[in-house]
PDB file of C-alpha atoms in Angstrom:
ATOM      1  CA  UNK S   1     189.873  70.700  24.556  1.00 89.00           C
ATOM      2  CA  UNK S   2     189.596  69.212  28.343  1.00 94.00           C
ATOM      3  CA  UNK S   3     186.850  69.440  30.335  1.00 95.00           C
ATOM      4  CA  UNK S   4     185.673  68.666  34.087  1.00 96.00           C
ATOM      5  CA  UNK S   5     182.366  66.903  34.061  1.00 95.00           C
ATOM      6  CA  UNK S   6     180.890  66.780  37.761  1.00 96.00           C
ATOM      7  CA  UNK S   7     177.986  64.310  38.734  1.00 95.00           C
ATOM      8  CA  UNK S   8     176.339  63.495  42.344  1.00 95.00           C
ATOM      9  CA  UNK S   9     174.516  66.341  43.186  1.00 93.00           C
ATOM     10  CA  UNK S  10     170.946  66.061  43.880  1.00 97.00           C
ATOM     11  CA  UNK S  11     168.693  66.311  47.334  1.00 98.00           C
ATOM     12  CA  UNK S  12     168.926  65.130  50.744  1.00 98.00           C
ATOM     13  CA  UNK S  13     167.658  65.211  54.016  1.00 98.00           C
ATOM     14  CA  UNK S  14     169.495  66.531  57.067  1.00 98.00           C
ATOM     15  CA  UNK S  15     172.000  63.510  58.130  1.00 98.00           C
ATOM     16  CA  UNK S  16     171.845  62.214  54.712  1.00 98.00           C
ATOM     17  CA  UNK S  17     174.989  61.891  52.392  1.00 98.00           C
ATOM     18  CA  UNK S  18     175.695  62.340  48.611  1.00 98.00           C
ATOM     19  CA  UNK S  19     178.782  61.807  46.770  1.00 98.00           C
ATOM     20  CA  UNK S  20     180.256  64.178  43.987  1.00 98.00           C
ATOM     21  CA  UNK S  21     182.285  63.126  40.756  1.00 98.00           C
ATOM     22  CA  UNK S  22     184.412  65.426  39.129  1.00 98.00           C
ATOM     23  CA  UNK S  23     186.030  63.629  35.925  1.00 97.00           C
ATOM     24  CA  UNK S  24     188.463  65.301  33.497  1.00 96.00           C
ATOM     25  CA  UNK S  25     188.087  64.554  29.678  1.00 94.00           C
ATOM     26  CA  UNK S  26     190.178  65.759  26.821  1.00 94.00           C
ATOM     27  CA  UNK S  27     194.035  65.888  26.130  1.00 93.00           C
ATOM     28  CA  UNK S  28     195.387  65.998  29.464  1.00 94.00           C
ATOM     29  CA  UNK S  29     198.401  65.622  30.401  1.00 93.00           C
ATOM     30  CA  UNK S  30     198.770  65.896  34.158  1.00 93.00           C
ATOM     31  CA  UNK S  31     196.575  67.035  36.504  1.00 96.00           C
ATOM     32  CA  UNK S  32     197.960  68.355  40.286  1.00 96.00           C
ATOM     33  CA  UNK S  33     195.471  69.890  42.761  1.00 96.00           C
ATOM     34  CA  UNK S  34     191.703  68.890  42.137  1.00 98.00           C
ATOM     35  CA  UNK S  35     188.984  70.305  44.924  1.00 98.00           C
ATOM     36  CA  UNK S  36     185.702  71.460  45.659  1.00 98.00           C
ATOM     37  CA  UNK S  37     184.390  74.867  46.579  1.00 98.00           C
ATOM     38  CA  UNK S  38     180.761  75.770  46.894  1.00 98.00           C
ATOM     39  CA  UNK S  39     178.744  78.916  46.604  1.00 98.00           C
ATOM     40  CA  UNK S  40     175.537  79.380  48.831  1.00 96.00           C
ATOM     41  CA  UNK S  41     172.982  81.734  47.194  1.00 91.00           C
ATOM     42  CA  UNK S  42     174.149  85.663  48.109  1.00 93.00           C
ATOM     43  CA  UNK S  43     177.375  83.960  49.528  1.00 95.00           C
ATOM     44  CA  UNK S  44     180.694  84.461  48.141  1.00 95.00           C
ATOM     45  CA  UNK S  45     182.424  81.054  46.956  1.00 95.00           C
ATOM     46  CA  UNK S  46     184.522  78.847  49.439  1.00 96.00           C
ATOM     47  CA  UNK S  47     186.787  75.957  49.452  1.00 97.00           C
ATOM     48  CA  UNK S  48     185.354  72.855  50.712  1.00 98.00           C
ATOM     49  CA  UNK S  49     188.297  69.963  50.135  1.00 98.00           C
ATOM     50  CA  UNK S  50     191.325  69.876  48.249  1.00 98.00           C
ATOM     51  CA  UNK S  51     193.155  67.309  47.089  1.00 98.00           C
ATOM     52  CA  UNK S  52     197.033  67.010  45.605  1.00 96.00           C
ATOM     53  CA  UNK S  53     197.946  64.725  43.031  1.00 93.00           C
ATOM     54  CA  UNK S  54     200.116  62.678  45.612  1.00 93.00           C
ATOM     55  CA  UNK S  55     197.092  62.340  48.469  1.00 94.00           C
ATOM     56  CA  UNK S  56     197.537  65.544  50.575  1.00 97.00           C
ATOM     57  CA  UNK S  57     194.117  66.722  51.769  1.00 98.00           C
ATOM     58  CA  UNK S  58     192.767  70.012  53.461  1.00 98.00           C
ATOM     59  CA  UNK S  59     189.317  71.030  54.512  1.00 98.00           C
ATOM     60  CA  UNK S  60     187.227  73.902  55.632  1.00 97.00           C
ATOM     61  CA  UNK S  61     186.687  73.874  59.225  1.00 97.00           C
ATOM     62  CA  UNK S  62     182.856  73.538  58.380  1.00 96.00           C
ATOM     63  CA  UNK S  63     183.228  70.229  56.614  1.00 97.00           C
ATOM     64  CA  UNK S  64     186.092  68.377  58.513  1.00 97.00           C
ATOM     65  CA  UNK S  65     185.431  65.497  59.603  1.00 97.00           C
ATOM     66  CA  UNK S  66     182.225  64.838  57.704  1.00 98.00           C
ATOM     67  CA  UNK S  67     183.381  65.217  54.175  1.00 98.00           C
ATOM     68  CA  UNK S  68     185.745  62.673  52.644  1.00 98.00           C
ATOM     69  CA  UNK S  69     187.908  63.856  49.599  1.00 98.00           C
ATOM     70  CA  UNK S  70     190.069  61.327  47.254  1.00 98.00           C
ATOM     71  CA  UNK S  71     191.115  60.687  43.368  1.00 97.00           C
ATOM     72  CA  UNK S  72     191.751  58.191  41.025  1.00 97.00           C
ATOM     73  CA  UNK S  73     194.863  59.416  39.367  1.00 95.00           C
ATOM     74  CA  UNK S  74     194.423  56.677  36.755  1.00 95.00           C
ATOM     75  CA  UNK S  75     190.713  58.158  35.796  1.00 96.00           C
ATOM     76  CA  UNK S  76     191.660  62.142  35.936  1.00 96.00           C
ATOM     77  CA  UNK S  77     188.541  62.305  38.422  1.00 97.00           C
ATOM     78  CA  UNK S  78     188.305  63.228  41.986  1.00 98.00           C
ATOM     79  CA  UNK S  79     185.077  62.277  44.975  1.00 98.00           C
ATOM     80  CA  UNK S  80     183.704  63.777  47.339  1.00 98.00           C
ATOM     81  CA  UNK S  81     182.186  61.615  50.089  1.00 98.00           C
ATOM     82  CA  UNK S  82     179.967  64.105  52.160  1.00 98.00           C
ATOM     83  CA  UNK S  83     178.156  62.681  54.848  1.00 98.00           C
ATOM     84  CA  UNK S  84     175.768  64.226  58.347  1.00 98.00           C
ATOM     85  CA  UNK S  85     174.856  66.663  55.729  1.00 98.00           C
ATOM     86  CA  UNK S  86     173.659  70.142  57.135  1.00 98.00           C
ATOM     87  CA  UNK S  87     170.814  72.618  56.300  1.00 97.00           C
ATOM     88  CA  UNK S  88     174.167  75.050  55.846  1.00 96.00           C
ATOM     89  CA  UNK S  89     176.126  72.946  53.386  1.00 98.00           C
ATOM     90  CA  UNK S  90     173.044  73.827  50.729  1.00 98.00           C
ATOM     91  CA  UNK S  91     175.158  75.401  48.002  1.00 98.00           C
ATOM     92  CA  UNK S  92     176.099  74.990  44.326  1.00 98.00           C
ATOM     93  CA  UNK S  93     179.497  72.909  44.471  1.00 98.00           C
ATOM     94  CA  UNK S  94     181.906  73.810  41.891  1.00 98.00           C
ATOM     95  CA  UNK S  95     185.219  70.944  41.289  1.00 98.00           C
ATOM     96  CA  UNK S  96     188.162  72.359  39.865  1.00 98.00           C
ATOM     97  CA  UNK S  97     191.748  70.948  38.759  1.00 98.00           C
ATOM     98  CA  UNK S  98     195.281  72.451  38.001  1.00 97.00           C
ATOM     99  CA  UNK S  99     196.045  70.659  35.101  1.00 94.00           C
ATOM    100  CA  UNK S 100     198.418  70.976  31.993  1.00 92.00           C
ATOM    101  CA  UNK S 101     197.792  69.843  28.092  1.00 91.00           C
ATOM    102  CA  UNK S 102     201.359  69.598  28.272  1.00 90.00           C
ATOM    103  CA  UNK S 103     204.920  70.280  29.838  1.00 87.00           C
ATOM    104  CA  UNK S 104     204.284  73.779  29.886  1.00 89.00           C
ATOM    105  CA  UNK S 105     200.939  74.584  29.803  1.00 89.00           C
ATOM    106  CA  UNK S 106     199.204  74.707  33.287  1.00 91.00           C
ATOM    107  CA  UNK S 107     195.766  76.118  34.109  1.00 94.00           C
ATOM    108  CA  UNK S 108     192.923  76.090  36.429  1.00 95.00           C
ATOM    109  CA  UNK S 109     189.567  74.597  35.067  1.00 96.00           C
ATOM    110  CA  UNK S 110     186.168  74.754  36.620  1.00 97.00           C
ATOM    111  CA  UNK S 111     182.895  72.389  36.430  1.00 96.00           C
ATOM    112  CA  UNK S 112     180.160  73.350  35.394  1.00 95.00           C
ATOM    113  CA  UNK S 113     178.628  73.301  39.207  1.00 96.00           C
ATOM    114  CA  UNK S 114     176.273  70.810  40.556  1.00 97.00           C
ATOM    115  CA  UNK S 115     173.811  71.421  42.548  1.00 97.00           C
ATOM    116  CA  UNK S 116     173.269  69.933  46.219  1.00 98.00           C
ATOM    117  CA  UNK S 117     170.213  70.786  48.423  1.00 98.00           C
ATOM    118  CA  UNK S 118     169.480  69.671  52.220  1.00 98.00           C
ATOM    119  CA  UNK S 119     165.978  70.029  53.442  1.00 97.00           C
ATOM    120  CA  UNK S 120     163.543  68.387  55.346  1.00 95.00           C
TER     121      UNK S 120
END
């Protein structure tokens, strides 16, 4: 079996920053696009970063510039630097990967969600 196992979330104040792990585990034998999307409470879900497995990144509009997405290729895990947090980027954040158990066998997987609250 592979999993995603995501860690970071937590609380912070406006202007604060967190940072979000998203490490695969299991038999894996490649893994191409890893990202990020979020769901805000009675808010459909939407892509934050994305990543590919050679460096290409892309970001929503709301989070250029302010969030930082890379991966360790080596470790199966991606980051998520997010910095001048907002009230607005209050969601659950959910990391996901295309990855394959082997030649032929691609998939998406999803985290289990983590989390992230600003507030004063």
């Amino acid at each position: 079996q592979v999993h995603l196992v995501e860690s970071g979330g937590g609380w912070v104040q406006p202007g604060g920053s967190l940072r979000l792990s998203c490490a695969g585990s299991g038999n894996i034998f490649s893994i191409n696009d890893m990202g990020w999307y979020r769901q805000a409470p009675g808010k459909g879900r939407e892509l934050v970063a994305r990543i590919t497995n050679d460096g290409n990144t892309a970001y929503a509009d709301s989070t250029k510039g302010r969030f930082t997405i890379s991966r360790d290729n080596a470790k199966n895990t991606a980051y998520l630097q997010m910095k001048s947090l907002k009230l607005e980027d209050t969601a659950v954040y959910f990391c996901y990967a295309v990855l394959a158990v082997n030649e032929s066998s691609w998939f998406a997987l999803w985290g289990q969600g983590t989390q992230v609250t600003v507030s004063t």
